[in-house]
PDB file of C-alpha atoms in Angstrom:
ATOM      1  CA  MET Q   1      27.635 -28.342  -7.335  1.00 45.00           C
ATOM      2  CA  TYR Q   2      25.484 -26.682  -4.691  1.00 48.00           C
ATOM      3  CA  LEU Q   3      22.640 -24.492  -5.877  1.00 50.00           C
ATOM      4  CA  GLY Q   4      21.053 -23.800  -2.521  1.00 51.00           C
ATOM      5  CA  GLY Q   5      18.661 -25.477  -0.150  1.00 54.00           C
ATOM      6  CA  THR Q   6      15.787 -25.300  -2.595  1.00 56.00           C
ATOM      7  CA  PHE Q   7      17.665 -27.565  -5.012  1.00 57.00           C
ATOM      8  CA  ILE Q   8      17.858 -30.347  -2.412  1.00 61.00           C
ATOM      9  CA  SER Q   9      14.200 -29.982  -1.438  1.00 62.00           C
ATOM     10  CA  ILE Q  10      13.082 -30.015  -5.092  1.00 59.00           C
ATOM     11  CA  LEU Q  11      15.025 -33.206  -5.763  1.00 59.00           C
ATOM     12  CA  LYS Q  12      13.642 -34.915  -2.663  1.00 65.00           C
ATOM     13  CA  SER Q  13      10.069 -34.066  -3.621  1.00 62.00           C
ATOM     14  CA  ASN Q  14      10.459 -35.121  -7.274  1.00 74.00           C
ATOM     15  CA  LYS Q  15      11.952 -38.589  -7.137  1.00 81.00           C
ATOM     16  CA  THR Q  16      10.471 -39.446 -10.532  1.00 83.00           C
ATOM     17  CA  ALA Q  17      12.288 -36.551 -12.148  1.00 82.00           C
ATOM     18  CA  LEU Q  18      15.540 -37.500 -10.458  1.00 83.00           C
ATOM     19  CA  LEU Q  19      15.091 -41.090 -11.636  1.00 89.00           C
ATOM     20  CA  LEU Q  20      14.546 -39.879 -15.210  1.00 89.00           C
ATOM     21  CA  ILE Q  21      17.747 -37.837 -15.096  1.00 88.00           C
ATOM     22  CA  ILE Q  22      19.738 -40.795 -13.765  1.00 91.00           C
ATOM     23  CA  VAL Q  23      18.258 -43.090 -16.417  1.00 94.00           C
ATOM     24  CA  SER Q  24      19.209 -40.584 -19.109  1.00 95.00           C
ATOM     25  CA  TYR Q  25      22.859 -40.774 -18.058  1.00 94.00           C
ATOM     26  CA  ILE Q  26      22.719 -44.574 -18.073  1.00 95.00           C
ATOM     27  CA  VAL Q  27      21.217 -44.580 -21.577  1.00 95.00           C
ATOM     28  CA  TYR Q  28      23.893 -42.123 -22.690  1.00 94.00           C
ATOM     29  CA  GLY Q  29      26.545 -44.468 -21.297  1.00 95.00           C
ATOM     30  CA  PHE Q  30      25.437 -47.184 -23.706  1.00 94.00           C
ATOM     31  CA  VAL Q  31      26.558 -44.941 -26.574  1.00 94.00           C
ATOM     32  CA  PHE Q  32      30.138 -45.723 -25.571  1.00 94.00           C
ATOM     33  CA  ILE Q  33      29.499 -49.478 -25.447  1.00 95.00           C
ATOM     34  CA  ILE Q  34      27.886 -49.848 -28.894  1.00 94.00           C
ATOM     35  CA  PRO Q  35      31.122 -49.389 -30.929  1.00 92.00           C
ATOM     36  CA  PHE Q  36      32.634 -52.469 -29.292  1.00 94.00           C
ATOM     37  CA  LEU Q  37      29.753 -54.768 -30.220  1.00 94.00           C
ATOM     38  CA  HIS Q  38      29.918 -57.016 -33.265  1.00 94.00           C
ATOM     39  CA  LEU Q  39      27.389 -55.154 -35.395  1.00 94.00           C
ATOM     40  CA  ASP Q  40      27.429 -53.638 -38.855  1.00 96.00           C
ATOM     41  CA  LEU Q  41      28.609 -50.046 -39.095  1.00 95.00           C
ATOM     42  CA  LYS Q  42      25.190 -48.883 -40.249  1.00 96.00           C
ATOM     43  CA  THR Q  43      23.534 -50.560 -37.254  1.00 96.00           C
ATOM     44  CA  LYS Q  44      26.064 -49.023 -34.851  1.00 96.00           C
ATOM     45  CA  ILE Q  45      25.431 -45.551 -36.224  1.00 95.00           C
ATOM     46  CA  ILE Q  46      21.662 -45.951 -35.976  1.00 96.00           C
ATOM     47  CA  CYS Q  47      21.865 -47.359 -32.429  1.00 96.00           C
ATOM     48  CA  CYS Q  48      24.223 -44.643 -31.200  1.00 95.00           C
ATOM     49  CA  SER Q  49      22.084 -41.906 -32.726  1.00 95.00           C
ATOM     50  CA  ALA Q  50      18.909 -43.347 -31.234  1.00 96.00           C
ATOM     51  CA  LEU Q  51      20.480 -43.726 -27.786  1.00 96.00           C
ATOM     52  CA  TYR Q  52      21.906 -40.190 -27.892  1.00 95.00           C
ATOM     53  CA  ILE Q  53      18.573 -38.627 -28.832  1.00 96.00           C
ATOM     54  CA  THR Q  54      16.668 -40.792 -26.355  1.00 96.00           C
ATOM     55  CA  SER Q  55      18.992 -39.839 -23.499  1.00 95.00           C
ATOM     56  CA  HIS Q  56      18.481 -36.138 -24.192  1.00 94.00           C
ATOM     57  CA  VAL Q  57      14.708 -36.507 -24.414  1.00 95.00           C
ATOM     58  CA  ILE Q  58      14.635 -38.361 -21.092  1.00 95.00           C
ATOM     59  CA  PHE Q  59      16.953 -35.809 -19.468  1.00 91.00           C
ATOM     60  CA  TRP Q  60      14.910 -32.806 -20.553  1.00 89.00           C
ATOM     61  CA  ALA Q  61      11.672 -34.534 -19.535  1.00 90.00           C
ATOM     62  CA  GLY Q  62      13.124 -35.005 -16.054  1.00 87.00           C
ATOM     63  CA  THR Q  63      14.257 -31.411 -15.841  1.00 81.00           C
ATOM     64  CA  ALA Q  64      10.854 -30.204 -17.048  1.00 82.00           C
ATOM     65  CA  ILE Q  65       9.255 -32.070 -14.157  1.00 82.00           C
ATOM     66  CA  ILE Q  66      11.654 -30.536 -11.652  1.00 79.00           C
ATOM     67  CA  GLY Q  67      10.809 -27.053 -12.774  1.00 73.00           C
ATOM     68  CA  LYS Q  68      11.860 -23.991 -14.640  1.00 63.00           C
ATOM     69  CA  SER Q  69      14.166 -22.643 -11.945  1.00 60.00           C
ATOM     70  CA  ILE Q  70      16.417 -25.707 -11.952  1.00 65.00           C
ATOM     71  CA  LEU Q  71      16.296 -25.840 -15.750  1.00 61.00           C
ATOM     72  CA  ARG Q  72      17.440 -22.227 -15.992  1.00 63.00           C
ATOM     73  CA  SER Q  73      20.225 -22.736 -13.480  1.00 64.00           C
ATOM     74  CA  HIS Q  74      21.437 -25.825 -15.407  1.00 63.00           C
ATOM     75  CA  ILE Q  75      21.566 -23.862 -18.664  1.00 67.00           C
ATOM     76  CA  LEU Q  76      23.280 -20.922 -16.941  1.00 65.00           C
ATOM     77  CA  VAL Q  77      25.900 -23.143 -15.286  1.00 66.00           C
ATOM     78  CA  ASN Q  78      26.667 -24.880 -18.598  1.00 68.00           C
ATOM     79  CA  LEU Q  79      26.974 -21.527 -20.332  1.00 65.00           C
ATOM     80  CA  LEU Q  80      29.276 -20.186 -17.632  1.00 67.00           C
ATOM     81  CA  ASN Q  81      31.465 -23.301 -17.766  1.00 70.00           C
ATOM     82  CA  ARG Q  82      31.782 -22.987 -21.535  1.00 66.00           C
ATOM     83  CA  LEU Q  83      32.752 -19.349 -21.214  1.00 69.00           C
ATOM     84  CA  LYS Q  84      35.398 -20.226 -18.621  1.00 70.00           C
ATOM     85  CA  ILE Q  85      36.851 -22.870 -20.948  1.00 66.00           C
ATOM     86  CA  LEU Q  86      36.947 -20.417 -23.828  1.00 64.00           C
ATOM     87  CA  LYS Q  87      38.582 -17.772 -21.637  1.00 66.00           C
ATOM     88  CA  SER Q  88      41.214 -20.206 -20.359  1.00 69.00           C
ATOM     89  CA  ASN Q  89      42.069 -21.244 -23.922  1.00 66.00           C
ATOM     90  CA  ASN Q  90      42.541 -17.580 -24.906  1.00 62.00           C
ATOM     91  CA  PHE Q  91      40.076 -17.621 -27.791  1.00 53.00           C
TER      92      PHE Q  91
END
């Protein structure tokens, strides 16, 4: 997705924020690994919940560093994609 030249320059200047966003996706990926480990069900639920919440906190911290303009465009793009899905499903 291309949001303009400013998006590229913001990401180049804020490597810490970009690193936080990448780490959040890696943490979120562990949510899909936990169910296959030999742990109790209660432990799996707690681990998955903790990883899910942690990944979102890290992601939003990274986007807060990048700035409000990128944050708004991310929310707008997600909203538009959801509306397109709803429209294509004829709801």
